[in-house]
Amino acid sequence: MKILIVIAHPEPKSFNAAMYQEAIKTLEENGHEVQTSDLYRMNFNPVSDRENFTTVKNTAYFSQQAEERFAYEDNGFAEDILAEQDKVLWCDLMIWQFPLWWFSVPAILKGWVDKVFAMGKFYDNGRIYNNGLLKGKKALLSITTGGPEKNYITAKYGSTDQILHPIQTGILEFVGFSVLPSEIYFSIERIKDDERKEILERWSNRLKYIFTEPSITDDKY
């Protein structure tokens, strides 16, 4: 199968980076094709504006959706965005590896979504959720947190399901992805080396059988 792994972490020696490298190693060893987008190493620009496009529909007023649709029809996406779109269209499974920052994805990953998930190409009027243009593909969030697991069962924080709903349902399912249960590890800065090794082993074992897993999307629609 074909897997795209997108990582959003500024430190190449981080545990997120270790999870990312373990995923590449395991998937390739099991015969899968892997492409990657290491957003910080790529110096990916998350700012969305006219630089997204080589075409212009309206010089007087910038409407991103209108420009996206026009670019889709006229092959007018900037080269860096087109390359990322091609990776998403290529993959059977997309994995996002990131630390949970302010109850969401890092800004660089949100900017990647804003620029890459373009109207016309990835969604359109009525072509969302079960009718999404990326239907048939799977997505998986692999996440680390700074806080302990006990924080995420309180009314103050909200559950991880509540926190991840805008990402899983508002982004991934919106364009048609079937979402697999998230891989979440808490208080990652406070765990010991032997615990980290155990986590990497569990992550590797899960990935060996990832294409047999049911999605959390299946019973929703």
PDB file of C-alpha atoms in Angstrom:
ATOM      1  CA  MET A   1       0.000   0.000   0.000  1.00  0.00           C
ATOM      2  CA  LYS A   2       0.978   3.663  -0.307  1.00  0.00           C
ATOM      3  CA  ILE A   3       1.460   5.762   2.818  1.00  0.00           C
ATOM      4  CA  LEU A   4       2.069   9.488   3.237  1.00  0.00           C
ATOM      5  CA  ILE A   5       3.495  10.569   6.598  1.00  0.00           C
ATOM      6  CA  VAL A   6       3.287  14.262   7.459  1.00  0.00           C
ATOM      7  CA  ILE A   7       5.300  15.346  10.492  1.00  0.00           C
ATOM      8  CA  ALA A   8       5.009  18.726  12.186  1.00  0.00           C
ATOM      9  CA  HIS A   9       7.679  19.109  14.876  1.00  0.00           C
ATOM     10  CA  PRO A  10      10.595  21.563  14.916  1.00  0.00           C
ATOM     11  CA  GLU A  11      13.074  19.284  16.738  1.00  0.00           C
ATOM     12  CA  PRO A  12      14.629  16.405  14.750  1.00  0.00           C
ATOM     13  CA  LYS A  13      15.659  14.658  17.991  1.00  0.00           C
ATOM     14  CA  SER A  14      12.155  14.782  19.468  1.00  0.00           C
ATOM     15  CA  PHE A  15      10.038  11.756  20.315  1.00  0.00           C
ATOM     16  CA  ASN A  16       7.721  12.783  17.503  1.00  0.00           C
ATOM     17  CA  ALA A  17      10.687  12.390  15.175  1.00  0.00           C
ATOM     18  CA  ALA A  18      11.395   8.958  16.665  1.00  0.00           C
ATOM     19  CA  MET A  19       7.765   7.929  16.049  1.00  0.00           C
ATOM     20  CA  TYR A  20       8.050   9.239  12.494  1.00  0.00           C
ATOM     21  CA  GLN A  21      11.261   7.321  11.791  1.00  0.00           C
ATOM     22  CA  GLU A  22       9.842   4.152  13.351  1.00  0.00           C
ATOM     23  CA  ALA A  23       6.789   4.401  11.105  1.00  0.00           C
ATOM     24  CA  ILE A  24       8.899   4.777   7.962  1.00  0.00           C
ATOM     25  CA  LYS A  25      11.102   1.832   8.948  1.00  0.00           C
ATOM     26  CA  THR A  26       8.234  -0.501   9.851  1.00  0.00           C
ATOM     27  CA  LEU A  27       6.092   0.298   6.828  1.00  0.00           C
ATOM     28  CA  GLU A  28       8.943  -0.056   4.348  1.00  0.00           C
ATOM     29  CA  GLU A  29      10.098  -3.313   5.951  1.00  0.00           C
ATOM     30  CA  ASN A  30       6.568  -4.628   5.466  1.00  0.00           C
ATOM     31  CA  GLY A  31       6.589  -3.889   1.760  1.00  0.00           C
ATOM     32  CA  HIS A  32       4.693  -0.605   1.668  1.00  0.00           C
ATOM     33  CA  GLU A  33       5.646   2.495  -0.302  1.00  0.00           C
ATOM     34  CA  VAL A  34       6.222   5.581   1.841  1.00  0.00           C
ATOM     35  CA  GLN A  35       6.361   9.256   0.969  1.00  0.00           C
ATOM     36  CA  THR A  36       6.936  11.954   3.575  1.00  0.00           C
ATOM     37  CA  SER A  37       6.402  15.633   4.244  1.00  0.00           C
ATOM     38  CA  ASP A  38       8.621  16.879   7.073  1.00  0.00           C
ATOM     39  CA  LEU A  39       7.145  20.359   7.222  1.00  0.00           C
ATOM     40  CA  TYR A  40       9.796  22.073   9.355  1.00  0.00           C
ATOM     41  CA  ARG A  41      12.685  20.529   7.424  1.00  0.00           C
ATOM     42  CA  MET A  42      10.956  21.623   4.198  1.00  0.00           C
ATOM     43  CA  ASN A  43      10.572  25.176   5.550  1.00  0.00           C
ATOM     44  CA  PHE A  44       6.964  24.909   4.471  1.00  0.00           C
ATOM     45  CA  ASN A  45       5.306  28.321   4.383  1.00  0.00           C
ATOM     46  CA  PRO A  46       1.938  28.035   6.177  1.00  0.00           C
ATOM     47  CA  VAL A  47       0.700  31.478   5.102  1.00  0.00           C
ATOM     48  CA  SER A  48      -2.113  31.193   2.569  1.00  0.00           C
ATOM     49  CA  ASP A  49      -2.418  34.004   0.009  1.00  0.00           C
ATOM     50  CA  ARG A  50      -2.044  34.699  -3.721  1.00  0.00           C
ATOM     51  CA  GLU A  51       1.327  32.950  -3.666  1.00  0.00           C
ATOM     52  CA  ASN A  52      -0.675  29.688  -3.559  1.00  0.00           C
ATOM     53  CA  PHE A  53      -1.406  30.142  -7.247  1.00  0.00           C
ATOM     54  CA  THR A  54       0.189  30.826 -10.612  1.00  0.00           C
ATOM     55  CA  THR A  55      -3.211  31.834 -12.005  1.00  0.00           C
ATOM     56  CA  VAL A  56      -5.439  34.774 -11.029  1.00  0.00           C
ATOM     57  CA  LYS A  57      -9.213  34.794 -11.325  1.00  0.00           C
ATOM     58  CA  ASN A  58      -9.916  38.171  -9.731  1.00  0.00           C
ATOM     59  CA  THR A  59      -7.193  40.812  -9.433  1.00  0.00           C
ATOM     60  CA  ALA A  60      -9.394  43.180  -7.422  1.00  0.00           C
ATOM     61  CA  TYR A  61     -10.481  40.864  -4.605  1.00  0.00           C
ATOM     62  CA  PHE A  62      -8.900  37.718  -3.160  1.00  0.00           C
ATOM     63  CA  SER A  63     -11.300  34.867  -2.437  1.00  0.00           C
ATOM     64  CA  GLN A  64      -9.299  31.771  -1.666  1.00  0.00           C
ATOM     65  CA  GLN A  65     -12.030  29.307  -2.597  1.00  0.00           C
ATOM     66  CA  ALA A  66     -12.710  31.068  -5.902  1.00  0.00           C
ATOM     67  CA  GLU A  67      -8.989  31.111  -6.710  1.00  0.00           C
ATOM     68  CA  GLU A  68      -8.651  27.439  -5.721  1.00  0.00           C
ATOM     69  CA  ARG A  69     -11.453  26.386  -8.026  1.00  0.00           C
ATOM     70  CA  PHE A  70      -9.984  28.481 -10.855  1.00  0.00           C
ATOM     71  CA  ALA A  71      -6.512  27.042 -10.238  1.00  0.00           C
ATOM     72  CA  TYR A  72      -7.928  23.506 -10.249  1.00  0.00           C
ATOM     73  CA  GLU A  73      -9.588  24.118 -13.604  1.00  0.00           C
ATOM     74  CA  ASP A  74      -6.535  25.901 -15.082  1.00  0.00           C
ATOM     75  CA  ASN A  75      -3.699  23.884 -13.484  1.00  0.00           C
ATOM     76  CA  GLY A  76      -2.686  26.977 -11.571  1.00  0.00           C
ATOM     77  CA  PHE A  77      -1.445  25.771  -8.186  1.00  0.00           C
ATOM     78  CA  ALA A  78       2.054  26.800  -7.112  1.00  0.00           C
ATOM     79  CA  GLU A  79       4.617  24.043  -7.530  1.00  0.00           C
ATOM     80  CA  ASP A  80       5.126  23.375  -3.811  1.00  0.00           C
ATOM     81  CA  ILE A  81       1.385  23.044  -3.182  1.00  0.00           C
ATOM     82  CA  LEU A  82       0.870  20.856  -6.232  1.00  0.00           C
ATOM     83  CA  ALA A  83       3.618  18.508  -5.013  1.00  0.00           C
ATOM     84  CA  GLU A  84       1.853  18.097  -1.656  1.00  0.00           C
ATOM     85  CA  GLN A  85      -1.529  17.600  -3.304  1.00  0.00           C
ATOM     86  CA  ASP A  86      -0.050  14.878  -5.488  1.00  0.00           C
ATOM     87  CA  LYS A  87       1.216  13.050  -2.390  1.00  0.00           C
ATOM     88  CA  VAL A  88      -2.234  13.111  -0.801  1.00  0.00           C
ATOM     89  CA  LEU A  89      -3.887  11.881  -3.990  1.00  0.00           C
ATOM     90  CA  TRP A  90      -1.241   9.147  -4.295  1.00  0.00           C
ATOM     91  CA  CYS A  91      -1.590   7.647  -0.827  1.00  0.00           C
ATOM     92  CA  ASP A  92      -3.940   4.980   0.516  1.00  0.00           C
ATOM     93  CA  LEU A  93      -3.203   6.023   4.107  1.00  0.00           C
ATOM     94  CA  MET A  94      -2.098   9.388   5.450  1.00  0.00           C
ATOM     95  CA  ILE A  95      -0.499   9.620   8.907  1.00  0.00           C
ATOM     96  CA  TRP A  96      -0.067  12.936  10.715  1.00  0.00           C
ATOM     97  CA  GLN A  97       2.621  12.946  13.403  1.00  0.00           C
ATOM     98  CA  PHE A  98       2.466  15.983  15.669  1.00  0.00           C
ATOM     99  CA  PRO A  99       2.459  17.316  19.249  1.00  0.00           C
ATOM    100  CA  LEU A 100      -0.875  18.614  20.510  1.00  0.00           C
ATOM    101  CA  TRP A 101      -0.400  22.389  20.818  1.00  0.00           C
ATOM    102  CA  TRP A 102      -3.189  24.526  22.225  1.00  0.00           C
ATOM    103  CA  PHE A 103      -5.652  21.650  21.762  1.00  0.00           C
ATOM    104  CA  SER A 104      -4.937  21.437  18.051  1.00  0.00           C
ATOM    105  CA  VAL A 105      -2.284  20.839  15.406  1.00  0.00           C
ATOM    106  CA  PRO A 106       0.817  23.075  15.160  1.00  0.00           C
ATOM    107  CA  ALA A 107       0.257  26.139  12.971  1.00  0.00           C
ATOM    108  CA  ILE A 108       2.535  24.817  10.231  1.00  0.00           C
ATOM    109  CA  LEU A 109       0.300  21.751   9.808  1.00  0.00           C
ATOM    110  CA  LYS A 110      -2.900  23.809   9.837  1.00  0.00           C
ATOM    111  CA  GLY A 111      -1.338  26.055   7.189  1.00  0.00           C
ATOM    112  CA  TRP A 112      -0.479  22.961   5.136  1.00  0.00           C
ATOM    113  CA  VAL A 113      -4.162  21.975   5.249  1.00  0.00           C
ATOM    114  CA  ASP A 114      -5.307  25.495   4.338  1.00  0.00           C
ATOM    115  CA  LYS A 115      -3.098  25.496   1.248  1.00  0.00           C
ATOM    116  CA  VAL A 116      -3.224  21.857   0.124  1.00  0.00           C
ATOM    117  CA  PHE A 117      -6.862  20.846   0.720  1.00  0.00           C
ATOM    118  CA  ALA A 118      -8.177  23.031  -2.074  1.00  0.00           C
ATOM    119  CA  MET A 119     -11.755  23.479  -3.219  1.00  0.00           C
ATOM    120  CA  GLY A 120     -12.464  21.727  -6.488  1.00  0.00           C
ATOM    121  CA  LYS A 121      -9.575  19.341  -6.042  1.00  0.00           C
ATOM    122  CA  PHE A 122     -10.275  17.886  -2.587  1.00  0.00           C
ATOM    123  CA  TYR A 123     -13.879  18.961  -1.940  1.00  0.00           C
ATOM    124  CA  ASP A 124     -16.742  20.753  -3.638  1.00  0.00           C
ATOM    125  CA  ASN A 125     -20.399  21.586  -3.163  1.00  0.00           C
ATOM    126  CA  GLY A 126     -22.002  18.326  -2.046  1.00  0.00           C
ATOM    127  CA  ARG A 127     -18.736  16.435  -2.422  1.00  0.00           C
ATOM    128  CA  ILE A 128     -17.957  16.104   1.276  1.00  0.00           C
ATOM    129  CA  TYR A 129     -18.015  13.383   3.949  1.00  0.00           C
ATOM    130  CA  ASN A 130     -19.494  10.195   2.412  1.00  0.00           C
ATOM    131  CA  ASN A 131     -19.361  11.828  -1.004  1.00  0.00           C
ATOM    132  CA  GLY A 132     -15.943  13.374  -0.410  1.00  0.00           C
ATOM    133  CA  LEU A 133     -13.473  13.489  -3.262  1.00  0.00           C
ATOM    134  CA  LEU A 134     -10.906  11.565  -1.182  1.00  0.00           C
ATOM    135  CA  LYS A 135     -13.304   8.767  -0.250  1.00  0.00           C
ATOM    136  CA  GLY A 136     -11.556   5.388  -0.036  1.00  0.00           C
ATOM    137  CA  LYS A 137      -8.463   6.762   1.665  1.00  0.00           C
ATOM    138  CA  LYS A 138      -7.660   6.351   5.368  1.00  0.00           C
ATOM    139  CA  ALA A 139      -6.123   8.782   7.840  1.00  0.00           C
ATOM    140  CA  LEU A 140      -4.462   8.318  11.223  1.00  0.00           C
ATOM    141  CA  LEU A 141      -3.391  10.880  13.822  1.00  0.00           C
ATOM    142  CA  SER A 142      -0.285  10.057  15.871  1.00  0.00           C
ATOM    143  CA  ILE A 143      -0.069  12.532  18.717  1.00  0.00           C
ATOM    144  CA  THR A 144       1.954  13.401  21.802  1.00  0.00           C
ATOM    145  CA  THR A 145       0.831  15.637  24.641  1.00  0.00           C
ATOM    146  CA  GLY A 146       2.628  17.583  27.327  1.00  0.00           C
ATOM    147  CA  GLY A 147      -0.017  16.947  29.969  1.00  0.00           C
ATOM    148  CA  PRO A 148      -0.930  13.634  31.660  1.00  0.00           C
ATOM    149  CA  GLU A 149      -3.819  11.454  30.548  1.00  0.00           C
ATOM    150  CA  LYS A 150      -5.826  12.335  33.665  1.00  0.00           C
ATOM    151  CA  ASN A 151      -6.220  15.892  32.339  1.00  0.00           C
ATOM    152  CA  TYR A 152      -8.123  14.643  29.317  1.00  0.00           C
ATOM    153  CA  ILE A 153     -10.999  13.127  31.254  1.00  0.00           C
ATOM    154  CA  THR A 154     -11.987  16.384  32.962  1.00  0.00           C
ATOM    155  CA  ALA A 155     -14.663  18.890  32.005  1.00  0.00           C
ATOM    156  CA  LYS A 156     -12.021  21.621  31.930  1.00  0.00           C
ATOM    157  CA  TYR A 157      -9.860  20.010  29.243  1.00  0.00           C
ATOM    158  CA  GLY A 158     -12.497  17.912  27.557  1.00  0.00           C
ATOM    159  CA  SER A 159     -11.915  14.391  26.282  1.00  0.00           C
ATOM    160  CA  THR A 160      -9.500  13.619  23.478  1.00  0.00           C
ATOM    161  CA  ASP A 161     -12.530  12.804  21.307  1.00  0.00           C
ATOM    162  CA  GLN A 162     -13.840  16.327  21.864  1.00  0.00           C
ATOM    163  CA  ILE A 163     -10.457  17.911  21.254  1.00  0.00           C
ATOM    164  CA  LEU A 164      -9.801  15.965  18.064  1.00  0.00           C
ATOM    165  CA  HIS A 165     -13.300  16.315  16.625  1.00  0.00           C
ATOM    166  CA  PRO A 166     -12.478  19.477  14.598  1.00  0.00           C
ATOM    167  CA  ILE A 167      -9.439  17.720  13.102  1.00  0.00           C
ATOM    168  CA  GLN A 168     -10.913  14.299  12.460  1.00  0.00           C
ATOM    169  CA  THR A 169     -14.419  15.344  11.424  1.00  0.00           C
ATOM    170  CA  GLY A 170     -13.951  18.957  10.351  1.00  0.00           C
ATOM    171  CA  ILE A 171     -10.897  18.313   8.169  1.00  0.00           C
ATOM    172  CA  LEU A 172     -10.192  14.664   7.393  1.00  0.00           C
ATOM    173  CA  GLU A 173     -13.695  13.207   7.201  1.00  0.00           C
ATOM    174  CA  PHE A 174     -14.920  16.389   5.507  1.00  0.00           C
ATOM    175  CA  VAL A 175     -12.853  15.612   2.393  1.00  0.00           C
ATOM    176  CA  GLY A 176     -13.716  11.909   2.470  1.00  0.00           C
ATOM    177  CA  PHE A 177     -11.028  10.211   4.557  1.00  0.00           C
ATOM    178  CA  SER A 178     -12.000   7.288   6.788  1.00  0.00           C
ATOM    179  CA  VAL A 179     -10.315   8.007  10.112  1.00  0.00           C
ATOM    180  CA  LEU A 180      -8.621   5.309  12.179  1.00  0.00           C
ATOM    181  CA  PRO A 181      -8.395   5.465  16.000  1.00  0.00           C
ATOM    182  CA  SER A 182      -5.708   7.925  17.031  1.00  0.00           C
ATOM    183  CA  GLU A 183      -2.361   6.908  18.508  1.00  0.00           C
ATOM    184  CA  ILE A 184      -1.937   9.157  21.562  1.00  0.00           C
ATOM    185  CA  TYR A 185       0.828   9.260  24.151  1.00  0.00           C
ATOM    186  CA  PHE A 186       0.595  11.561  27.151  1.00  0.00           C
ATOM    187  CA  SER A 187       3.211  13.476  29.167  1.00  0.00           C
ATOM    188  CA  ILE A 188       5.833  12.485  26.655  1.00  0.00           C
ATOM    189  CA  GLU A 189       8.501  14.768  28.143  1.00  0.00           C
ATOM    190  CA  ARG A 190       8.205  13.012  31.517  1.00  0.00           C
ATOM    191  CA  ILE A 191       8.469   9.356  30.547  1.00  0.00           C
ATOM    192  CA  LYS A 192      11.617   7.256  30.879  1.00  0.00           C
ATOM    193  CA  ASP A 193      13.743   5.787  28.096  1.00  0.00           C
ATOM    194  CA  ASP A 194      12.450   2.239  28.615  1.00  0.00           C
ATOM    195  CA  GLU A 195       8.877   3.526  28.328  1.00  0.00           C
ATOM    196  CA  ARG A 196       9.777   5.265  25.080  1.00  0.00           C
ATOM    197  CA  LYS A 197      11.178   2.017  23.687  1.00  0.00           C
ATOM    198  CA  GLU A 198       7.966   0.222  24.627  1.00  0.00           C
ATOM    199  CA  ILE A 199       5.895   2.891  22.906  1.00  0.00           C
ATOM    200  CA  LEU A 200       7.938   2.606  19.718  1.00  0.00           C
ATOM    201  CA  GLU A 201       7.513  -1.176  19.777  1.00  0.00           C
ATOM    202  CA  ARG A 202       3.736  -0.857  20.206  1.00  0.00           C
ATOM    203  CA  TRP A 203       3.602   1.697  17.397  1.00  0.00           C
ATOM    204  CA  SER A 204       5.593  -0.581  15.109  1.00  0.00           C
ATOM    205  CA  ASN A 205       3.389  -3.582  15.908  1.00  0.00           C
ATOM    206  CA  ARG A 206       0.241  -1.601  15.216  1.00  0.00           C
ATOM    207  CA  LEU A 207       1.535  -0.391  11.857  1.00  0.00           C
ATOM    208  CA  LYS A 208       2.265  -3.945  10.714  1.00  0.00           C
ATOM    209  CA  TYR A 209      -1.486  -4.615  10.691  1.00  0.00           C
ATOM    210  CA  ILE A 210      -2.804  -1.099  10.130  1.00  0.00           C
ATOM    211  CA  PHE A 211      -4.713  -1.945   6.950  1.00  0.00           C
ATOM    212  CA  THR A 212      -6.828  -4.532   8.773  1.00  0.00           C
ATOM    213  CA  GLU A 213      -8.178  -1.973  11.269  1.00  0.00           C
ATOM    214  CA  PRO A 214     -11.758  -0.650  11.071  1.00  0.00           C
ATOM    215  CA  SER A 215     -12.135   3.118  11.026  1.00  0.00           C
ATOM    216  CA  ILE A 216     -14.046   5.206  13.554  1.00  0.00           C
ATOM    217  CA  THR A 217     -15.882   6.741  10.594  1.00  0.00           C
ATOM    218  CA  ASP A 218     -17.662   3.554   9.526  1.00  0.00           C
ATOM    219  CA  ASP A 219     -20.698   3.875  11.806  1.00  0.00           C
ATOM    220  CA  LYS A 220     -21.094   7.648  11.555  1.00  0.00           C
ATOM    221  CA  TYR A 221     -22.767   8.178   8.211  1.00  0.00           C
TER     222      TYR A 221
END
